[in-house]
Amino acid sequence: MPALREGSASTRQPDARTTALRVVGRFLLPGGEEHACETRTLSPDHAELVTAVQGLPGDGVTIYLDNIGVLSGVITGVTPSGFCVAITVSPERRARIAARLDWYVARARGMAEQRSDVRIVPAATAVRVRLPDGDELPGRLIDLSMTGAALAVDARPDLGATVTVGKRFATVVRHLDGGIAVAFKLPFRPETFNESVVL
């Protein structure tokens, strides 16, 4: 599936609004291959992706980012951990992306503050983790917040993959030494979140 394109290609450099921002997602290369990714920096004009699969400079690419949407662009260069993309969209679409980024940065900051304020180690740390392929493994909760958890588990699903932690659906947002960090699809309610919670 060829990459979608809007507007004309651009080789502009990252602008002043470029933000160090980690957003998980996936991307499509011209041959139709889909791969997981995570942004390292992001602006309405430019993105740097961290991924195990590198594209080629000049290739079109379509990127799907959680809570941001679809971005179309052209690969401008490769890095040791991925590649850089010049985002090629219409001015109207660029303005919508900028507004969405502002919203996402504010949301991410609020979630980080919430997690740093309310982080616990529950009394019951043993948990079952169901992987995207259906396999189920034993895991251990390293810590827990209302919006996510750090888990010790013998698996490294792709960033952006959906897993089940106990009975909760979650998205893999980071790889840890010996485990993963996940964001819950549905956060805990404050009245149900305490050390006695069982996933």
Short mmCIF file of N, CA and C in Angstrom, two decimals, residues 1-174:
data_model
loop_
_atom_site.label_atom_id
_atom_site.label_comp_id
_atom_site.label_asym_id
_atom_site.label_seq_id
_atom_site.Cartn_x
_atom_site.Cartn_y
_atom_site.Cartn_z
N MET A 1 0.86 -1.19 0.00
CA MET A 1 0.00 0.00 0.00
C MET A 1 0.88 1.23 0.00
N PRO A 2 0.86 2.02 -1.06
CA PRO A 2 1.74 3.17 -1.13
C PRO A 2 1.38 4.21 -0.08
N ALA A 3 2.38 4.99 0.32
CA ALA A 3 2.14 6.03 1.33
C ALA A 3 1.21 7.09 0.77
N LEU A 4 0.33 7.57 1.62
CA LEU A 4 -0.54 8.65 1.24
C LEU A 4 0.25 9.94 1.21
N ARG A 5 -0.08 10.82 0.31
CA ARG A 5 0.64 12.09 0.21
C ARG A 5 -0.35 13.24 0.17
N GLU A 6 0.00 14.30 0.84
CA GLU A 6 -0.76 15.54 0.74
C GLU A 6 0.24 16.65 0.49
N GLY A 7 -0.06 17.54 -0.41
CA GLY A 7 0.85 18.63 -0.65
C GLY A 7 2.09 18.14 -1.36
N SER A 8 3.16 18.91 -1.31
CA SER A 8 4.40 18.56 -1.99
C SER A 8 5.46 18.21 -0.98
N ALA A 9 6.47 17.48 -1.44
CA ALA A 9 7.55 17.05 -0.54
C ALA A 9 8.30 18.24 -0.02
N SER A 10 8.85 18.07 1.16
CA SER A 10 9.60 19.15 1.80
C SER A 10 10.85 18.59 2.42
N THR A 11 11.93 19.34 2.35
CA THR A 11 13.16 18.93 3.00
C THR A 11 13.52 19.91 4.11
N ARG A 12 12.55 20.67 4.57
CA ARG A 12 12.81 21.66 5.61
C ARG A 12 13.31 21.00 6.88
N GLN A 13 14.07 21.72 7.65
CA GLN A 13 14.60 21.22 8.91
C GLN A 13 13.57 21.39 10.01
N PRO A 14 13.73 20.68 11.14
CA PRO A 14 12.80 20.84 12.25
C PRO A 14 12.68 22.30 12.65
N ASP A 15 11.47 22.75 12.91
CA ASP A 15 11.29 24.15 13.30
C ASP A 15 11.37 24.30 14.80
N ALA A 16 11.15 25.54 15.25
CA ALA A 16 11.32 25.84 16.67
C ALA A 16 10.30 25.12 17.54
N ARG A 17 9.22 24.64 16.92
CA ARG A 17 8.17 23.99 17.70
C ARG A 17 8.44 22.50 17.90
N THR A 18 9.57 22.00 17.36
CA THR A 18 9.89 20.58 17.54
C THR A 18 9.99 20.26 19.02
N THR A 19 9.32 19.21 19.43
CA THR A 19 9.24 18.83 20.83
C THR A 19 9.77 17.42 21.01
N ALA A 20 10.57 17.21 22.05
CA ALA A 20 10.97 15.85 22.41
C ALA A 20 9.72 15.18 22.98
N LEU A 21 9.14 14.27 22.21
CA LEU A 21 7.84 13.72 22.57
C LEU A 21 7.79 12.26 22.16
N ARG A 22 7.43 11.38 23.11
CA ARG A 22 7.35 9.95 22.83
C ARG A 22 5.90 9.58 22.60
N VAL A 23 5.59 9.24 21.35
CA VAL A 23 4.25 8.81 20.97
C VAL A 23 4.39 7.49 20.21
N VAL A 24 3.66 6.48 20.62
CA VAL A 24 3.76 5.19 19.94
C VAL A 24 2.82 5.15 18.74
N GLY A 25 3.16 4.32 17.78
CA GLY A 25 2.34 4.19 16.60
C GLY A 25 2.90 3.13 15.67
N ARG A 26 2.59 3.30 14.40
CA ARG A 26 3.08 2.39 13.38
C ARG A 26 3.22 3.16 12.08
N PHE A 27 3.93 2.56 11.11
CA PHE A 27 4.10 3.26 9.84
C PHE A 27 4.08 2.28 8.69
N LEU A 28 3.77 2.80 7.51
CA LEU A 28 3.74 2.02 6.27
C LEU A 28 4.80 2.55 5.32
N LEU A 29 5.63 1.64 4.81
CA LEU A 29 6.60 1.97 3.77
C LEU A 29 5.95 1.77 2.40
N PRO A 30 6.60 2.23 1.32
CA PRO A 30 5.98 2.12 -0.01
C PRO A 30 5.58 0.70 -0.41
N GLY A 31 6.31 -0.30 0.06
CA GLY A 31 5.97 -1.68 -0.29
C GLY A 31 4.78 -2.23 0.45
N GLY A 32 4.24 -1.46 1.41
CA GLY A 32 3.08 -1.89 2.15
C GLY A 32 3.38 -2.54 3.47
N GLU A 33 4.69 -2.66 3.84
CA GLU A 33 5.03 -3.27 5.12
C GLU A 33 4.67 -2.34 6.26
N GLU A 34 4.06 -2.89 7.31
CA GLU A 34 3.68 -2.10 8.49
C GLU A 34 4.59 -2.47 9.65
N HIS A 35 5.10 -1.47 10.36
CA HIS A 35 6.03 -1.70 11.46
C HIS A 35 5.69 -0.78 12.63
N ALA A 36 6.02 -1.22 13.84
CA ALA A 36 5.82 -0.40 15.04
C ALA A 36 6.88 0.69 15.11
N CYS A 37 6.54 1.80 15.76
CA CYS A 37 7.49 2.89 15.92
C CYS A 37 7.14 3.70 17.15
N GLU A 38 8.04 4.61 17.48
CA GLU A 38 7.83 5.58 18.55
C GLU A 38 8.53 6.85 18.14
N THR A 39 7.92 8.00 18.37
CA THR A 39 8.59 9.26 18.03
C THR A 39 9.63 9.60 19.09
N ARG A 40 10.72 10.21 18.64
CA ARG A 40 11.69 10.80 19.56
C ARG A 40 11.46 12.31 19.64
N THR A 41 11.26 12.93 18.47
CA THR A 41 10.87 14.34 18.40
C THR A 41 9.75 14.46 17.38
N LEU A 42 8.94 15.52 17.55
CA LEU A 42 7.78 15.68 16.68
C LEU A 42 7.40 17.15 16.60
N SER A 43 7.08 17.60 15.39
CA SER A 43 6.53 18.93 15.16
C SER A 43 5.57 18.83 14.00
N PRO A 44 4.85 19.90 13.65
CA PRO A 44 3.97 19.82 12.49
C PRO A 44 4.72 19.63 11.18
N ASP A 45 6.05 19.84 11.19
CA ASP A 45 6.84 19.75 9.96
C ASP A 45 7.78 18.55 9.91
N HIS A 46 8.05 17.94 11.05
CA HIS A 46 9.16 16.99 11.10
C HIS A 46 8.92 15.97 12.21
N ALA A 47 9.38 14.74 11.96
CA ALA A 47 9.32 13.69 12.99
C ALA A 47 10.58 12.86 12.93
N GLU A 48 11.08 12.49 14.08
CA GLU A 48 12.16 11.51 14.17
C GLU A 48 11.59 10.26 14.82
N LEU A 49 11.67 9.14 14.11
CA LEU A 49 11.08 7.89 14.58
C LEU A 49 12.16 6.94 15.08
N VAL A 50 11.82 6.24 16.16
CA VAL A 50 12.65 5.14 16.67
C VAL A 50 11.96 3.84 16.25
N THR A 51 12.65 3.01 15.50
CA THR A 51 12.06 1.78 14.99
C THR A 51 13.16 0.81 14.60
N ALA A 52 12.83 -0.46 14.60
CA ALA A 52 13.81 -1.48 14.24
C ALA A 52 14.00 -1.58 12.73
N VAL A 53 13.11 -0.95 11.96
CA VAL A 53 13.16 -1.06 10.50
C VAL A 53 13.37 0.33 9.91
N GLN A 54 14.41 0.48 9.10
CA GLN A 54 14.70 1.78 8.50
C GLN A 54 14.20 1.83 7.06
N GLY A 55 13.66 2.99 6.68
CA GLY A 55 13.31 3.22 5.29
C GLY A 55 14.49 3.83 4.57
N LEU A 56 14.27 4.22 3.34
CA LEU A 56 15.31 4.82 2.51
C LEU A 56 15.02 6.29 2.28
N PRO A 57 16.04 7.14 2.31
CA PRO A 57 15.82 8.55 2.02
C PRO A 57 15.10 8.72 0.68
N GLY A 58 14.08 9.59 0.67
CA GLY A 58 13.29 9.81 -0.53
C GLY A 58 12.02 9.00 -0.59
N ASP A 59 11.93 7.94 0.21
CA ASP A 59 10.72 7.12 0.24
C ASP A 59 9.58 7.87 0.91
N GLY A 60 8.38 7.70 0.39
CA GLY A 60 7.20 8.20 1.06
C GLY A 60 6.84 7.27 2.21
N VAL A 61 6.24 7.81 3.24
CA VAL A 61 5.87 7.01 4.40
C VAL A 61 4.58 7.57 4.99
N THR A 62 3.72 6.67 5.47
CA THR A 62 2.50 7.07 6.16
C THR A 62 2.61 6.60 7.61
N ILE A 63 2.44 7.52 8.54
CA ILE A 63 2.63 7.24 9.97
C ILE A 63 1.29 7.39 10.68
N TYR A 64 0.97 6.43 11.53
CA TYR A 64 -0.24 6.48 12.37
C TYR A 64 0.23 6.59 13.82
N LEU A 65 -0.07 7.72 14.47
CA LEU A 65 0.38 7.94 15.84
C LEU A 65 -0.82 8.00 16.78
N ASP A 66 -0.72 7.31 17.91
CA ASP A 66 -1.80 7.31 18.91
C ASP A 66 -2.14 8.74 19.31
N ASN A 67 -3.42 9.07 19.27
CA ASN A 67 -3.94 10.37 19.71
C ASN A 67 -3.52 11.55 18.84
N ILE A 68 -2.73 11.30 17.78
CA ILE A 68 -2.33 12.35 16.86
C ILE A 68 -3.02 12.16 15.52
N GLY A 69 -3.00 10.92 15.02
CA GLY A 69 -3.63 10.64 13.75
C GLY A 69 -2.63 10.26 12.68
N VAL A 70 -3.04 10.46 11.42
CA VAL A 70 -2.24 10.06 10.26
C VAL A 70 -1.36 11.22 9.81
N LEU A 71 -0.07 10.94 9.61
CA LEU A 71 0.87 11.91 9.08
C LEU A 71 1.49 11.31 7.82
N SER A 72 1.57 12.09 6.76
CA SER A 72 2.22 11.65 5.53
C SER A 72 3.50 12.44 5.36
N GLY A 73 4.54 11.78 4.82
CA GLY A 73 5.79 12.48 4.65
C GLY A 73 6.78 11.74 3.79
N VAL A 74 7.99 12.29 3.77
CA VAL A 74 9.10 11.74 2.99
C VAL A 74 10.29 11.56 3.91
N ILE A 75 10.94 10.40 3.84
CA ILE A 75 12.11 10.13 4.67
C ILE A 75 13.27 11.00 4.20
N THR A 76 13.84 11.77 5.12
CA THR A 76 14.95 12.68 4.77
C THR A 76 16.31 12.13 5.17
N GLY A 77 16.34 11.14 6.05
CA GLY A 77 17.62 10.57 6.47
C GLY A 77 17.40 9.49 7.50
N VAL A 78 18.43 8.67 7.69
CA VAL A 78 18.36 7.59 8.67
C VAL A 78 19.23 7.94 9.87
N THR A 79 18.89 7.35 11.02
CA THR A 79 19.64 7.52 12.25
C THR A 79 20.00 6.14 12.77
N PRO A 80 20.88 6.02 13.77
CA PRO A 80 21.21 4.70 14.31
C PRO A 80 20.00 3.95 14.86
N SER A 81 18.95 4.69 15.25
CA SER A 81 17.79 4.04 15.87
C SER A 81 16.52 4.14 15.04
N GLY A 82 16.60 4.69 13.81
CA GLY A 82 15.40 4.83 13.01
C GLY A 82 15.60 5.74 11.82
N PHE A 83 14.69 6.73 11.64
CA PHE A 83 14.84 7.65 10.53
C PHE A 83 14.06 8.93 10.80
N CYS A 84 14.34 9.96 9.98
CA CYS A 84 13.68 11.26 10.08
C CYS A 84 12.75 11.45 8.89
N VAL A 85 11.66 12.16 9.14
CA VAL A 85 10.63 12.37 8.13
C VAL A 85 10.28 13.85 8.04
N ALA A 86 10.24 14.38 6.81
CA ALA A 86 9.66 15.71 6.57
C ALA A 86 8.18 15.50 6.31
N ILE A 87 7.34 16.09 7.14
CA ILE A 87 5.90 15.91 7.01
C ILE A 87 5.39 16.79 5.86
N THR A 88 4.66 16.19 4.92
CA THR A 88 4.25 16.89 3.70
C THR A 88 2.72 16.92 3.64
N VAL A 89 2.15 17.94 4.24
CA VAL A 89 0.70 18.08 4.29
C VAL A 89 0.31 19.50 3.92
N SER A 90 -0.98 19.71 3.71
CA SER A 90 -1.49 21.04 3.37
C SER A 90 -1.40 21.96 4.58
N PRO A 91 -1.40 23.27 4.36
CA PRO A 91 -1.35 24.21 5.49
C PRO A 91 -2.48 24.00 6.49
N GLU A 92 -3.68 23.68 5.99
CA GLU A 92 -4.81 23.46 6.88
C GLU A 92 -4.57 22.23 7.76
N ARG A 93 -4.11 21.17 7.14
CA ARG A 93 -3.81 19.95 7.89
C ARG A 93 -2.68 20.18 8.87
N ARG A 94 -1.67 20.97 8.48
CA ARG A 94 -0.55 21.27 9.38
C ARG A 94 -1.03 22.02 10.61
N ALA A 95 -1.97 22.94 10.43
CA ALA A 95 -2.51 23.69 11.57
C ALA A 95 -3.26 22.75 12.51
N ARG A 96 -4.00 21.78 11.95
CA ARG A 96 -4.71 20.83 12.80
C ARG A 96 -3.72 19.94 13.57
N ILE A 97 -2.63 19.56 12.90
CA ILE A 97 -1.61 18.75 13.58
C ILE A 97 -0.99 19.55 14.73
N ALA A 98 -0.70 20.83 14.48
CA ALA A 98 -0.12 21.68 15.54
C ALA A 98 -1.05 21.75 16.74
N ALA A 99 -2.34 21.92 16.49
CA ALA A 99 -3.30 21.99 17.60
C ALA A 99 -3.36 20.65 18.33
N ARG A 100 -3.30 19.57 17.57
CA ARG A 100 -3.34 18.24 18.18
C ARG A 100 -2.10 17.99 19.02
N LEU A 101 -0.96 18.46 18.55
CA LEU A 101 0.29 18.31 19.31
C LEU A 101 0.23 19.10 20.61
N ASP A 102 -0.30 20.32 20.55
CA ASP A 102 -0.44 21.12 21.77
C ASP A 102 -1.30 20.38 22.79
N TRP A 103 -2.40 19.80 22.30
CA TRP A 103 -3.28 19.04 23.19
C TRP A 103 -2.54 17.83 23.77
N TYR A 104 -1.79 17.14 22.92
CA TYR A 104 -1.12 15.91 23.36
C TYR A 104 -0.04 16.23 24.40
N VAL A 105 0.73 17.29 24.16
CA VAL A 105 1.78 17.67 25.11
C VAL A 105 1.17 17.98 26.47
N ALA A 106 0.05 18.74 26.47
CA ALA A 106 -0.61 19.08 27.73
C ALA A 106 -1.14 17.81 28.41
N ARG A 107 -1.70 16.91 27.63
CA ARG A 107 -2.24 15.66 28.17
C ARG A 107 -1.13 14.78 28.74
N ALA A 108 -0.03 14.65 27.97
CA ALA A 108 1.08 13.83 28.43
C ALA A 108 1.70 14.39 29.71
N ARG A 109 1.78 15.72 29.79
CA ARG A 109 2.33 16.34 31.00
C ARG A 109 1.42 16.07 32.19
N GLY A 110 0.12 16.16 31.97
CA GLY A 110 -0.82 15.90 33.05
C GLY A 110 -0.78 14.46 33.51
N MET A 111 -0.67 13.52 32.55
CA MET A 111 -0.62 12.11 32.91
C MET A 111 0.67 11.79 33.66
N ALA A 112 1.78 12.42 33.24
CA ALA A 112 3.04 12.17 33.92
C ALA A 112 2.98 12.68 35.35
N GLU A 113 2.36 13.86 35.53
CA GLU A 113 2.24 14.40 36.88
C GLU A 113 1.34 13.51 37.73
N GLN A 114 0.26 13.01 37.12
CA GLN A 114 -0.65 12.13 37.85
C GLN A 114 0.06 10.85 38.26
N ARG A 115 0.85 10.28 37.32
CA ARG A 115 1.54 9.04 37.63
C ARG A 115 2.58 9.25 38.72
N SER A 116 3.32 10.39 38.68
CA SER A 116 4.34 10.61 39.68
C SER A 116 3.70 10.86 41.05
N ASP A 117 2.48 11.39 41.09
CA ASP A 117 1.81 11.65 42.35
C ASP A 117 1.18 10.39 42.94
N VAL A 118 0.69 9.50 42.08
CA VAL A 118 -0.04 8.33 42.56
C VAL A 118 0.59 7.08 41.93
N ARG A 119 1.61 6.57 42.56
CA ARG A 119 2.27 5.35 42.10
C ARG A 119 2.42 4.42 43.29
N ILE A 120 1.93 3.20 43.15
CA ILE A 120 1.93 2.27 44.27
C ILE A 120 2.50 0.92 43.85
N VAL A 121 2.85 0.12 44.84
CA VAL A 121 3.15 -1.29 44.64
C VAL A 121 2.04 -2.04 45.36
N PRO A 122 1.12 -2.66 44.60
CA PRO A 122 -0.02 -3.31 45.25
C PRO A 122 0.40 -4.52 46.06
N ALA A 123 -0.48 -4.94 46.97
CA ALA A 123 -0.18 -6.11 47.81
C ALA A 123 -0.05 -7.36 46.95
N ALA A 124 -0.88 -7.48 45.92
CA ALA A 124 -0.82 -8.63 45.01
C ALA A 124 -0.10 -8.21 43.74
N THR A 125 1.16 -8.64 43.60
CA THR A 125 1.96 -8.22 42.44
C THR A 125 1.96 -9.25 41.31
N ALA A 126 1.55 -10.48 41.58
CA ALA A 126 1.51 -11.50 40.52
C ALA A 126 0.37 -11.20 39.56
N VAL A 127 0.64 -11.32 38.26
CA VAL A 127 -0.37 -11.00 37.26
C VAL A 127 -0.11 -11.84 36.01
N ARG A 128 -1.19 -12.14 35.28
CA ARG A 128 -1.06 -12.84 34.01
C ARG A 128 -1.07 -11.81 32.88
N VAL A 129 -0.18 -11.98 31.92
CA VAL A 129 -0.07 -11.06 30.80
C VAL A 129 -0.36 -11.82 29.51
N ARG A 130 -1.41 -11.42 28.81
CA ARG A 130 -1.75 -12.05 27.54
C ARG A 130 -1.16 -11.21 26.41
N LEU A 131 -0.37 -11.86 25.55
CA LEU A 131 0.31 -11.18 24.46
C LEU A 131 -0.58 -11.09 23.22
N PRO A 132 -0.19 -10.26 22.23
CA PRO A 132 -1.02 -10.11 21.03
C PRO A 132 -1.28 -11.42 20.29
N ASP A 133 -0.34 -12.38 20.37
CA ASP A 133 -0.54 -13.66 19.67
C ASP A 133 -1.38 -14.65 20.47
N GLY A 134 -1.86 -14.23 21.66
CA GLY A 134 -2.70 -15.10 22.47
C GLY A 134 -1.97 -15.84 23.56
N ASP A 135 -0.62 -15.87 23.49
CA ASP A 135 0.14 -16.53 24.55
C ASP A 135 -0.06 -15.79 25.87
N GLU A 136 -0.08 -16.53 26.97
CA GLU A 136 -0.25 -15.94 28.29
C GLU A 136 0.94 -16.30 29.16
N LEU A 137 1.55 -15.28 29.78
CA LEU A 137 2.75 -15.48 30.58
C LEU A 137 2.54 -14.94 31.99
N PRO A 138 3.26 -15.51 32.96
CA PRO A 138 3.22 -14.92 34.31
C PRO A 138 4.05 -13.63 34.33
N GLY A 139 3.59 -12.66 35.08
CA GLY A 139 4.32 -11.41 35.22
C GLY A 139 4.24 -10.91 36.65
N ARG A 140 5.00 -9.84 36.91
CA ARG A 140 5.01 -9.23 38.24
C ARG A 140 4.91 -7.73 38.10
N LEU A 141 4.04 -7.11 38.89
CA LEU A 141 3.89 -5.66 38.87
C LEU A 141 5.05 -5.01 39.61
N ILE A 142 5.81 -4.19 38.90
CA ILE A 142 6.89 -3.42 39.54
C ILE A 142 6.29 -2.22 40.25
N ASP A 143 5.43 -1.51 39.57
CA ASP A 143 4.64 -0.45 40.19
C ASP A 143 3.41 -0.21 39.34
N LEU A 144 2.49 0.56 39.90
CA LEU A 144 1.17 0.73 39.30
C LEU A 144 0.69 2.15 39.52
N SER A 145 0.08 2.74 38.48
CA SER A 145 -0.60 4.02 38.64
C SER A 145 -2.01 3.87 38.10
N MET A 146 -2.81 4.92 38.19
CA MET A 146 -4.17 4.84 37.68
C MET A 146 -4.19 4.71 36.16
N THR A 147 -3.10 5.12 35.50
CA THR A 147 -3.09 5.13 34.03
C THR A 147 -2.20 4.07 33.41
N GLY A 148 -1.37 3.38 34.20
CA GLY A 148 -0.48 2.40 33.60
C GLY A 148 0.30 1.62 34.63
N ALA A 149 1.23 0.79 34.15
CA ALA A 149 1.99 -0.06 35.05
C ALA A 149 3.34 -0.40 34.42
N ALA A 150 4.30 -0.71 35.29
CA ALA A 150 5.57 -1.29 34.87
C ALA A 150 5.55 -2.76 35.27
N LEU A 151 5.90 -3.64 34.34
CA LEU A 151 5.76 -5.08 34.55
C LEU A 151 7.08 -5.79 34.30
N ALA A 152 7.40 -6.74 35.15
CA ALA A 152 8.48 -7.68 34.89
C ALA A 152 7.85 -8.89 34.21
N VAL A 153 8.26 -9.15 32.95
CA VAL A 153 7.69 -10.26 32.19
C VAL A 153 8.69 -10.68 31.13
N ASP A 154 8.72 -11.96 30.83
CA ASP A 154 9.67 -12.49 29.85
C ASP A 154 9.12 -12.37 28.43
N ALA A 155 8.86 -11.14 28.01
CA ALA A 155 8.37 -10.88 26.66
C ALA A 155 8.61 -9.42 26.35
N ARG A 156 8.78 -9.11 25.05
CA ARG A 156 8.95 -7.72 24.61
C ARG A 156 8.06 -7.47 23.40
N PRO A 157 6.75 -7.36 23.61
CA PRO A 157 5.86 -7.05 22.48
C PRO A 157 6.25 -5.72 21.85
N ASP A 158 5.91 -5.54 20.59
CA ASP A 158 6.21 -4.29 19.89
C ASP A 158 5.58 -3.10 20.60
N LEU A 159 6.23 -1.95 20.52
CA LEU A 159 5.63 -0.72 21.00
C LEU A 159 4.32 -0.49 20.25
N GLY A 160 3.29 -0.14 20.99
CA GLY A 160 1.99 0.06 20.39
C GLY A 160 1.11 -1.17 20.38
N ALA A 161 1.70 -2.34 20.73
CA ALA A 161 0.91 -3.58 20.74
C ALA A 161 -0.08 -3.55 21.90
N THR A 162 -1.23 -4.21 21.70
CA THR A 162 -2.23 -4.34 22.75
C THR A 162 -2.02 -5.64 23.51
N VAL A 163 -1.94 -5.55 24.82
CA VAL A 163 -1.80 -6.72 25.68
C VAL A 163 -2.90 -6.66 26.74
N THR A 164 -3.10 -7.77 27.43
CA THR A 164 -4.04 -7.80 28.53
C THR A 164 -3.27 -8.07 29.81
N VAL A 165 -3.39 -7.18 30.78
CA VAL A 165 -2.72 -7.33 32.07
C VAL A 165 -3.80 -7.68 33.09
N GLY A 166 -3.82 -8.93 33.51
CA GLY A 166 -4.95 -9.39 34.30
C GLY A 166 -6.19 -9.32 33.43
N LYS A 167 -7.14 -8.47 33.80
CA LYS A 167 -8.35 -8.29 33.01
C LYS A 167 -8.39 -6.95 32.29
N ARG A 168 -7.26 -6.21 32.34
CA ARG A 168 -7.25 -4.87 31.76
C ARG A 168 -6.50 -4.84 30.43
N PHE A 169 -7.14 -4.24 29.43
CA PHE A 169 -6.48 -4.03 28.15
C PHE A 169 -5.51 -2.86 28.29
N ALA A 170 -4.34 -3.00 27.65
CA ALA A 170 -3.31 -1.97 27.77
C ALA A 170 -2.49 -1.92 26.48
N THR A 171 -1.77 -0.80 26.32
CA THR A 171 -0.88 -0.60 25.18
C THR A 171 0.56 -0.56 25.66
N VAL A 172 1.44 -1.27 24.98
CA VAL A 172 2.87 -1.26 25.33
C VAL A 172 3.45 0.09 24.91
N VAL A 173 4.00 0.84 25.88
CA VAL A 173 4.53 2.18 25.59
C VAL A 173 6.04 2.27 25.76
N ARG A 174 6.66 1.28 26.40
CA ARG A 174 8.10 1.35 26.61
C ARG A 174 8.63 -0.04 26.94
#
